[in-house]
Amino acid sequence: DTLLEVEDLDVRYGDAQALWGVSLTVGAGETVCVVGPNGAGKSTLVNALAGVHRASGGRIRVNGADTTALPGHRVCAHGVAVVPEGRRIFPRMTVTDNLMLGAYRKAARPAHRESVATVHELFPRLAERAGQLAGNLSGGEQQMLAIGGALMARPALLLLDEPSLGLAPVRVDEVYDAVQRIAATGSAWSWSNRTWNARWPSPPAPICSARGGWCPPARPPSCATAR
Ligand code: ADP
Ligand code: ADP
């Protein structure tokens, strides 16, 4: 099943063109790594896919839906979650509250609990530190928390921007190991679908927080340009 289709994508920052004619297809359950030197446009691609920065040409489809012109929070509603560069967590909130924010808006409480439990299964270190302030976690743990927060929205497509940046080699291994485990749990969060199916006939729609750090808010282009 094709999850993501990108056709001939162009992205500009004002007069400067950062991406020309990017086309790619990603299947459900697939893990894709985008590599390139600094300035190649990796973050630009991630931000365009997440709706943080609007593409100037071409087309993006997620699960068949055209998301090219949608703002971030609506792209999120199509099952796309992004973990931006730099471990965006809320340091003065607990680990659990950080996770809850990832699904805060629409989920019923039982749904929160199921999702937190599943994130804890994937990241046992987060379970051990559930009540601690996120700012007290190590760098590697903070990155896992950022990823866990994104997973709370049960995305079909998880975008990670430089997830291992600034981490010690052993933590880099942990983060990529976690990514492999996430991918192995199946496309479109089949892990939680299994849980959901026990209670509801179909999984709930993806949850989207317009102001949480993980589903990008609909930022005006001026904001993206002021980097
Ligand atoms: P990478 O993530 O591969 O290092 P980026 O996507 O950050 O690359 O950058 C791609 C190109 O776009 C670079 O030339 C960069 O200077 C430019 N660029 C990135 N963000 C902005 C921005 N907000 N405003 C203007 N130019 C930008
Ligand atoms: P890493 O190798 O991931 O960078 P650190 O040396 O930063 O690990 O942290 C080692 C352990 O100490 C981690 O379990 C982390 O949760 C804990 N820790 C780090 N900083 C603090 C802090 N300021 N307060 C409490 N515990 C901390």
CSV table of C-alpha atoms and ligand atoms in Angstrom, one decimal:
chain,number,residue,atom,x,y,z
A,1,ASP,CA,0.0,0.0,0.0
A,2,THR,CA,1.3,3.4,-0.9
A,3,LEU,CA,1.3,5.7,2.1
A,4,LEU,CA,3.2,8.7,0.7
A,5,GLU,CA,3.4,9.9,-2.8
A,6,VAL,CA,5.5,13.0,-3.6
A,7,GLU,CA,5.5,14.2,-7.2
A,8,ASP,CA,7.8,16.8,-8.6
A,9,LEU,CA,7.9,18.8,-5.4
A,10,ASP,CA,9.4,22.4,-5.5
A,11,VAL,CA,10.0,24.4,-2.3
A,12,ARG,CA,11.1,28.0,-2.2
A,13,TYR,CA,12.1,30.4,0.5
A,14,GLY,CA,11.2,33.6,-1.1
A,15,ASP,CA,13.3,33.9,-4.2
A,16,ALA,CA,15.6,31.0,-3.1
A,17,GLN,CA,14.6,27.6,-4.3
A,18,ALA,CA,15.6,24.8,-1.9
A,19,LEU,CA,14.1,21.8,-3.6
A,20,TRP,CA,13.6,21.1,-7.3
A,21,GLY,CA,11.4,18.3,-8.6
A,22,VAL,CA,11.5,15.8,-5.8
A,23,SER,CA,9.6,12.7,-6.4
A,24,LEU,CA,9.4,9.7,-4.1
A,25,THR,CA,7.0,7.0,-2.9
A,26,VAL,CA,6.9,5.4,0.5
A,27,GLY,CA,4.9,2.3,1.2
A,28,ALA,CA,3.0,1.6,4.5
A,29,GLY,CA,5.4,0.0,7.0
A,30,GLU,CA,8.5,1.1,5.1
A,31,THR,CA,11.4,3.0,6.8
A,32,VAL,CA,13.1,5.5,4.6
A,33,CYS,CA,16.2,7.5,5.4
A,34,VAL,CA,16.9,10.7,3.6
A,35,VAL,CA,20.7,11.5,3.5
A,36,GLY,CA,22.6,14.5,2.2
A,37,PRO,CA,25.1,17.1,3.2
A,38,ASN,CA,24.1,20.2,5.2
A,39,GLY,CA,21.9,22.5,3.2
A,40,ALA,CA,20.8,19.7,0.9
A,41,GLY,CA,17.2,20.3,1.8
A,42,LYS,CA,16.4,17.4,4.2
A,43,SER,CA,14.7,19.6,6.8
A,44,THR,CA,12.9,21.5,4.0
A,45,LEU,CA,11.5,18.2,2.7
A,46,VAL,CA,10.3,17.1,6.1
A,47,ASN,CA,8.7,20.5,6.8
A,48,ALA,CA,7.0,20.5,3.4
A,49,LEU,CA,5.7,16.9,4.0
A,50,ALA,CA,4.4,18.0,7.4
A,51,GLY,CA,2.8,21.1,6.2
A,52,VAL,CA,5.0,23.4,8.2
A,53,HIS,CA,6.3,25.1,5.1
A,54,ARG,CA,4.1,25.2,2.0
A,55,ALA,CA,5.5,23.7,-1.2
A,56,SER,CA,5.6,26.0,-4.2
A,57,GLY,CA,5.0,23.3,-6.8
A,58,GLY,CA,4.2,19.6,-7.2
A,59,ARG,CA,2.0,17.4,-5.2
A,60,ILE,CA,2.0,15.5,-1.9
A,61,ARG,CA,-0.5,12.7,-1.2
A,62,VAL,CA,-0.9,10.9,2.1
A,63,ASN,CA,-3.0,7.7,1.9
A,64,GLY,CA,-4.4,9.1,-1.4
A,65,ALA,CA,-5.4,12.5,0.1
A,66,ASP,CA,-3.9,15.6,-1.4
A,67,THR,CA,-2.2,17.4,1.5
A,68,THR,CA,0.0,19.7,-0.7
A,69,ALA,CA,-1.7,22.9,0.3
A,70,LEU,CA,-2.9,22.0,3.8
A,71,PRO,CA,-1.6,23.7,6.9
A,72,GLY,CA,0.3,21.6,9.4
A,73,HIS,CA,-2.6,20.8,11.8
A,74,ARG,CA,-4.7,19.5,8.9
A,75,VAL,CA,-1.8,17.4,7.5
A,76,CYS,CA,-1.6,16.0,11.0
A,77,ALA,CA,-5.2,15.0,10.8
A,78,HIS,CA,-4.3,12.8,7.8
A,79,GLY,CA,-2.0,10.8,10.0
A,80,VAL,CA,1.3,12.6,9.6
A,81,ALA,CA,3.4,13.4,12.7
A,82,VAL,CA,6.7,15.1,12.8
A,83,VAL,CA,9.5,15.3,15.4
A,84,PRO,CA,11.3,18.4,14.5
A,85,GLU,CA,15.0,18.8,14.9
A,86,GLY,CA,16.3,19.6,18.4
A,87,ARG,CA,14.2,17.4,20.8
A,88,ARG,CA,11.3,19.7,21.4
A,89,ILE,CA,9.9,18.7,24.7
A,90,PHE,CA,8.5,20.7,27.6
A,91,PRO,CA,11.3,20.5,30.2
A,92,ARG,CA,9.2,21.7,33.2
A,93,MET,CA,6.5,19.2,32.6
A,94,THR,CA,6.7,15.6,33.6
A,95,VAL,CA,7.4,12.8,31.1
A,96,THR,CA,3.8,11.6,31.3
A,97,ASP,CA,2.4,15.1,30.8
A,98,ASN,CA,4.6,15.6,27.8
A,99,LEU,CA,3.2,12.4,26.3
A,100,MET,CA,-0.4,13.4,27.2
A,101,LEU,CA,0.0,16.7,25.3
A,102,GLY,CA,0.7,14.7,22.2
A,103,ALA,CA,-2.9,13.5,22.2
A,104,TYR,CA,-4.5,16.1,24.4
A,105,ARG,CA,-7.1,17.6,22.3
A,106,LYS,CA,-9.6,14.9,21.3
A,107,ALA,CA,-8.8,11.6,22.9
A,108,ALA,CA,-10.9,10.2,25.7
A,109,ARG,CA,-9.0,9.4,28.9
A,110,PRO,CA,-9.0,5.6,28.3
A,111,ALA,CA,-7.4,6.3,24.9
A,112,HIS,CA,-4.7,8.3,26.6
A,113,ARG,CA,-3.9,5.5,28.9
A,114,GLU,CA,-3.7,2.9,26.1
A,115,SER,CA,-1.4,5.1,24.1
A,116,VAL,CA,0.8,5.9,27.1
A,117,ALA,CA,1.1,2.2,27.9
A,118,THR,CA,2.1,1.5,24.3
A,119,VAL,CA,4.7,4.2,24.3
A,120,HIS,CA,6.0,2.8,27.5
A,121,GLU,CA,6.3,-0.6,25.9
A,122,LEU,CA,8.4,0.9,23.2
A,123,PHE,CA,10.5,3.0,25.5
A,124,PRO,CA,10.8,1.3,28.9
A,125,ARG,CA,13.1,4.1,30.1
A,126,LEU,CA,10.3,6.6,29.7
A,127,ALA,CA,8.1,4.3,31.9
A,128,GLU,CA,10.8,4.3,34.6
A,129,ARG,CA,10.9,8.1,34.5
A,130,ALA,CA,7.2,8.8,34.0
A,131,GLY,CA,6.8,11.2,36.9
A,132,GLN,CA,10.1,13.1,36.5
A,133,LEU,CA,10.5,16.5,34.8
A,134,ALA,CA,11.4,16.0,31.2
A,135,GLY,CA,14.2,18.5,31.6
A,136,ASN,CA,16.0,16.1,33.9
A,137,LEU,CA,16.2,13.4,31.3
A,138,SER,CA,19.3,12.7,29.4
A,139,GLY,CA,19.6,13.8,25.8
A,140,GLY,CA,18.8,10.4,24.5
A,141,GLU,CA,15.8,10.1,26.7
A,142,GLN,CA,14.5,13.5,25.7
A,143,GLN,CA,14.7,12.4,22.1
A,144,MET,CA,12.7,9.3,22.9
A,145,LEU,CA,10.2,11.4,24.7
A,146,ALA,CA,9.9,13.7,21.6
A,147,ILE,CA,9.3,10.6,19.5
A,148,GLY,CA,6.9,9.1,22.0
A,149,GLY,CA,4.9,12.3,22.0
A,150,ALA,CA,4.6,12.1,18.3
A,151,LEU,CA,3.4,8.5,18.5
A,152,MET,CA,0.6,9.5,20.9
A,153,ALA,CA,-1.2,10.8,17.8
A,154,ARG,CA,-1.0,7.3,16.3
A,155,PRO,CA,0.4,8.6,13.0
A,156,ALA,CA,0.5,6.5,9.8
A,157,LEU,CA,3.6,8.5,8.8
A,158,LEU,CA,6.2,9.5,11.3
A,159,LEU,CA,8.8,12.1,10.2
A,160,LEU,CA,11.9,12.5,12.2
A,161,ASP,CA,14.3,15.4,11.5
A,162,GLU,CA,17.8,14.5,12.5
A,163,PRO,CA,16.7,12.3,15.4
A,164,SER,CA,20.2,11.4,16.4
A,165,LEU,CA,21.7,14.9,16.3
A,166,GLY,CA,24.0,15.7,19.2
A,167,LEU,CA,23.6,12.3,20.9
A,168,ALA,CA,26.4,10.0,22.0
A,169,PRO,CA,27.0,7.0,19.7
A,170,VAL,CA,25.3,4.5,22.1
A,171,ARG,CA,22.2,6.8,22.3
A,172,VAL,CA,22.2,7.1,18.5
A,173,ASP,CA,22.0,3.3,18.4
A,174,GLU,CA,19.1,3.4,20.8
A,175,VAL,CA,17.2,5.9,18.8
A,176,TYR,CA,17.6,4.0,15.6
A,177,ASP,CA,16.7,0.8,17.4
A,178,ALA,CA,13.5,2.4,18.6
A,179,VAL,CA,12.8,3.5,15.0
A,180,GLN,CA,13.2,-0.1,13.9
A,181,ARG,CA,10.8,-1.3,16.6
A,182,ILE,CA,8.3,1.3,15.7
A,183,ALA,CA,8.4,0.3,12.1
A,184,ALA,CA,8.2,-3.4,13.1
A,185,THR,CA,5.0,-2.7,15.0
A,186,GLY,CA,3.4,-2.2,11.7
A,187,SER,CA,2.1,0.4,9.3
A,188,ALA,CA,-0.5,2.9,10.5
A,189,TRP,CA,0.0,1.9,14.1
A,190,SER,CA,-1.5,-1.5,13.8
A,191,TRP,CA,-0.3,-2.0,17.4
A,192,SER,CA,-2.9,0.4,18.7
A,193,ASN,CA,-5.5,-0.8,16.2
A,194,ARG,CA,-5.3,-4.2,17.8
A,195,THR,CA,-6.1,-2.5,21.1
A,196,TRP,CA,-8.8,-0.4,19.6
A,197,ASN,CA,-10.4,-3.3,17.8
A,198,ALA,CA,-11.1,-4.9,21.1
A,199,ARG,CA,-13.4,-2.1,22.0
A,200,TRP,CA,-14.4,-0.2,19.0
A,201,PRO,CA,-15.3,-1.4,15.5
A,202,SER,CA,-12.7,0.8,13.9
A,203,PRO,CA,-9.7,2.8,15.1
A,204,PRO,CA,-10.5,6.4,16.0
A,205,ALA,CA,-9.4,9.1,13.6
A,206,PRO,CA,-5.8,10.3,14.1
A,207,ILE,CA,-5.6,12.8,16.9
A,208,CYS,CA,-4.2,16.1,16.2
A,209,SER,CA,-3.1,18.9,18.5
A,210,ALA,CA,-2.7,22.2,16.8
A,211,ARG,CA,-0.5,23.6,19.6
A,212,GLY,CA,1.4,20.5,20.8
A,213,GLY,CA,5.0,20.4,19.8
A,214,TRP,CA,4.7,17.4,17.6
A,215,CYS,CA,1.9,18.0,15.2
A,216,PRO,CA,3.2,21.2,13.7
A,217,PRO,CA,1.0,24.2,14.2
A,218,ALA,CA,-0.1,26.0,11.1
A,219,ARG,CA,2.8,28.5,11.0
A,220,PRO,CA,2.8,31.4,8.6
A,221,PRO,CA,5.6,31.1,6.1
A,222,SER,CA,7.2,34.2,7.6
A,223,CYS,CA,7.8,32.1,10.7
A,224,ALA,CA,9.6,29.4,8.7
A,225,THR,CA,11.6,32.0,7.0
A,226,ALA,CA,12.9,33.6,10.1
A,227,ARG,CA,15.1,30.7,10.9
B,1,ADP,P1,19.4,20.2,5.4
B,1,ADP,O1,18.3,19.9,6.4
B,1,ADP,O2,19.6,19.2,4.4
B,1,ADP,O3,20.6,20.7,6.1
B,1,ADP,P2,17.7,22.6,4.8
B,1,ADP,O4,16.5,22.0,4.4
B,1,ADP,O5,17.8,23.1,6.2
B,1,ADP,O6,18.9,21.5,4.6
B,1,ADP,O7,18.2,23.7,3.9
B,1,ADP,C1,18.1,23.7,2.4
B,1,ADP,C2,18.4,25.0,1.8
B,1,ADP,O8,17.3,25.9,2.1
B,1,ADP,C3,19.7,25.7,2.4
B,1,ADP,O9,20.3,26.3,1.3
B,1,ADP,C4,19.1,26.6,3.4
B,1,ADP,O10,20.0,27.7,3.6
B,1,ADP,C5,17.8,27.0,2.8
B,1,ADP,N1,16.9,27.3,3.9
B,1,ADP,C6,16.4,26.5,4.9
B,1,ADP,N2,15.5,27.1,5.7
B,1,ADP,C7,15.4,28.4,5.2
B,1,ADP,C8,14.6,29.4,5.6
B,1,ADP,N3,13.7,29.4,6.6
B,1,ADP,N4,14.7,30.6,4.9
B,1,ADP,C9,15.5,30.7,3.8
B,1,ADP,N5,16.3,29.7,3.4
B,1,ADP,C10,16.2,28.5,4.1
B,2,ADP,P1,23.3,10.1,28.1
B,2,ADP,O1,24.3,9.1,28.0
B,2,ADP,O2,22.0,9.7,27.6
B,2,ADP,O3,23.6,11.5,27.7
B,2,ADP,P2,23.3,11.3,30.8
B,2,ADP,O4,24.7,11.2,31.3
B,2,ADP,O5,22.9,12.7,30.4
B,2,ADP,O6,23.0,10.2,29.7
B,2,ADP,O7,22.3,10.8,31.9
B,2,ADP,C1,22.5,9.6,32.6
B,2,ADP,C2,21.3,9.4,33.5
B,2,ADP,O8,21.2,10.5,34.5
B,2,ADP,C3,20.0,9.3,32.8
B,2,ADP,O9,19.3,8.2,33.2
B,2,ADP,C4,19.3,10.6,33.1
B,2,ADP,O10,17.9,10.4,33.2
B,2,ADP,C5,19.9,11.0,34.4
B,2,ADP,N1,20.0,12.5,34.5
B,2,ADP,C6,20.6,13.3,33.6
B,2,ADP,N2,20.5,14.6,34.0
B,2,ADP,C7,19.8,14.6,35.1
B,2,ADP,C8,19.3,15.6,35.9
B,2,ADP,N3,19.6,16.9,35.7
B,2,ADP,N4,18.6,15.3,37.0
B,2,ADP,C9,18.2,14.0,37.2
B,2,ADP,N5,18.7,13.0,36.5
B,2,ADP,C10,19.4,13.3,35.4
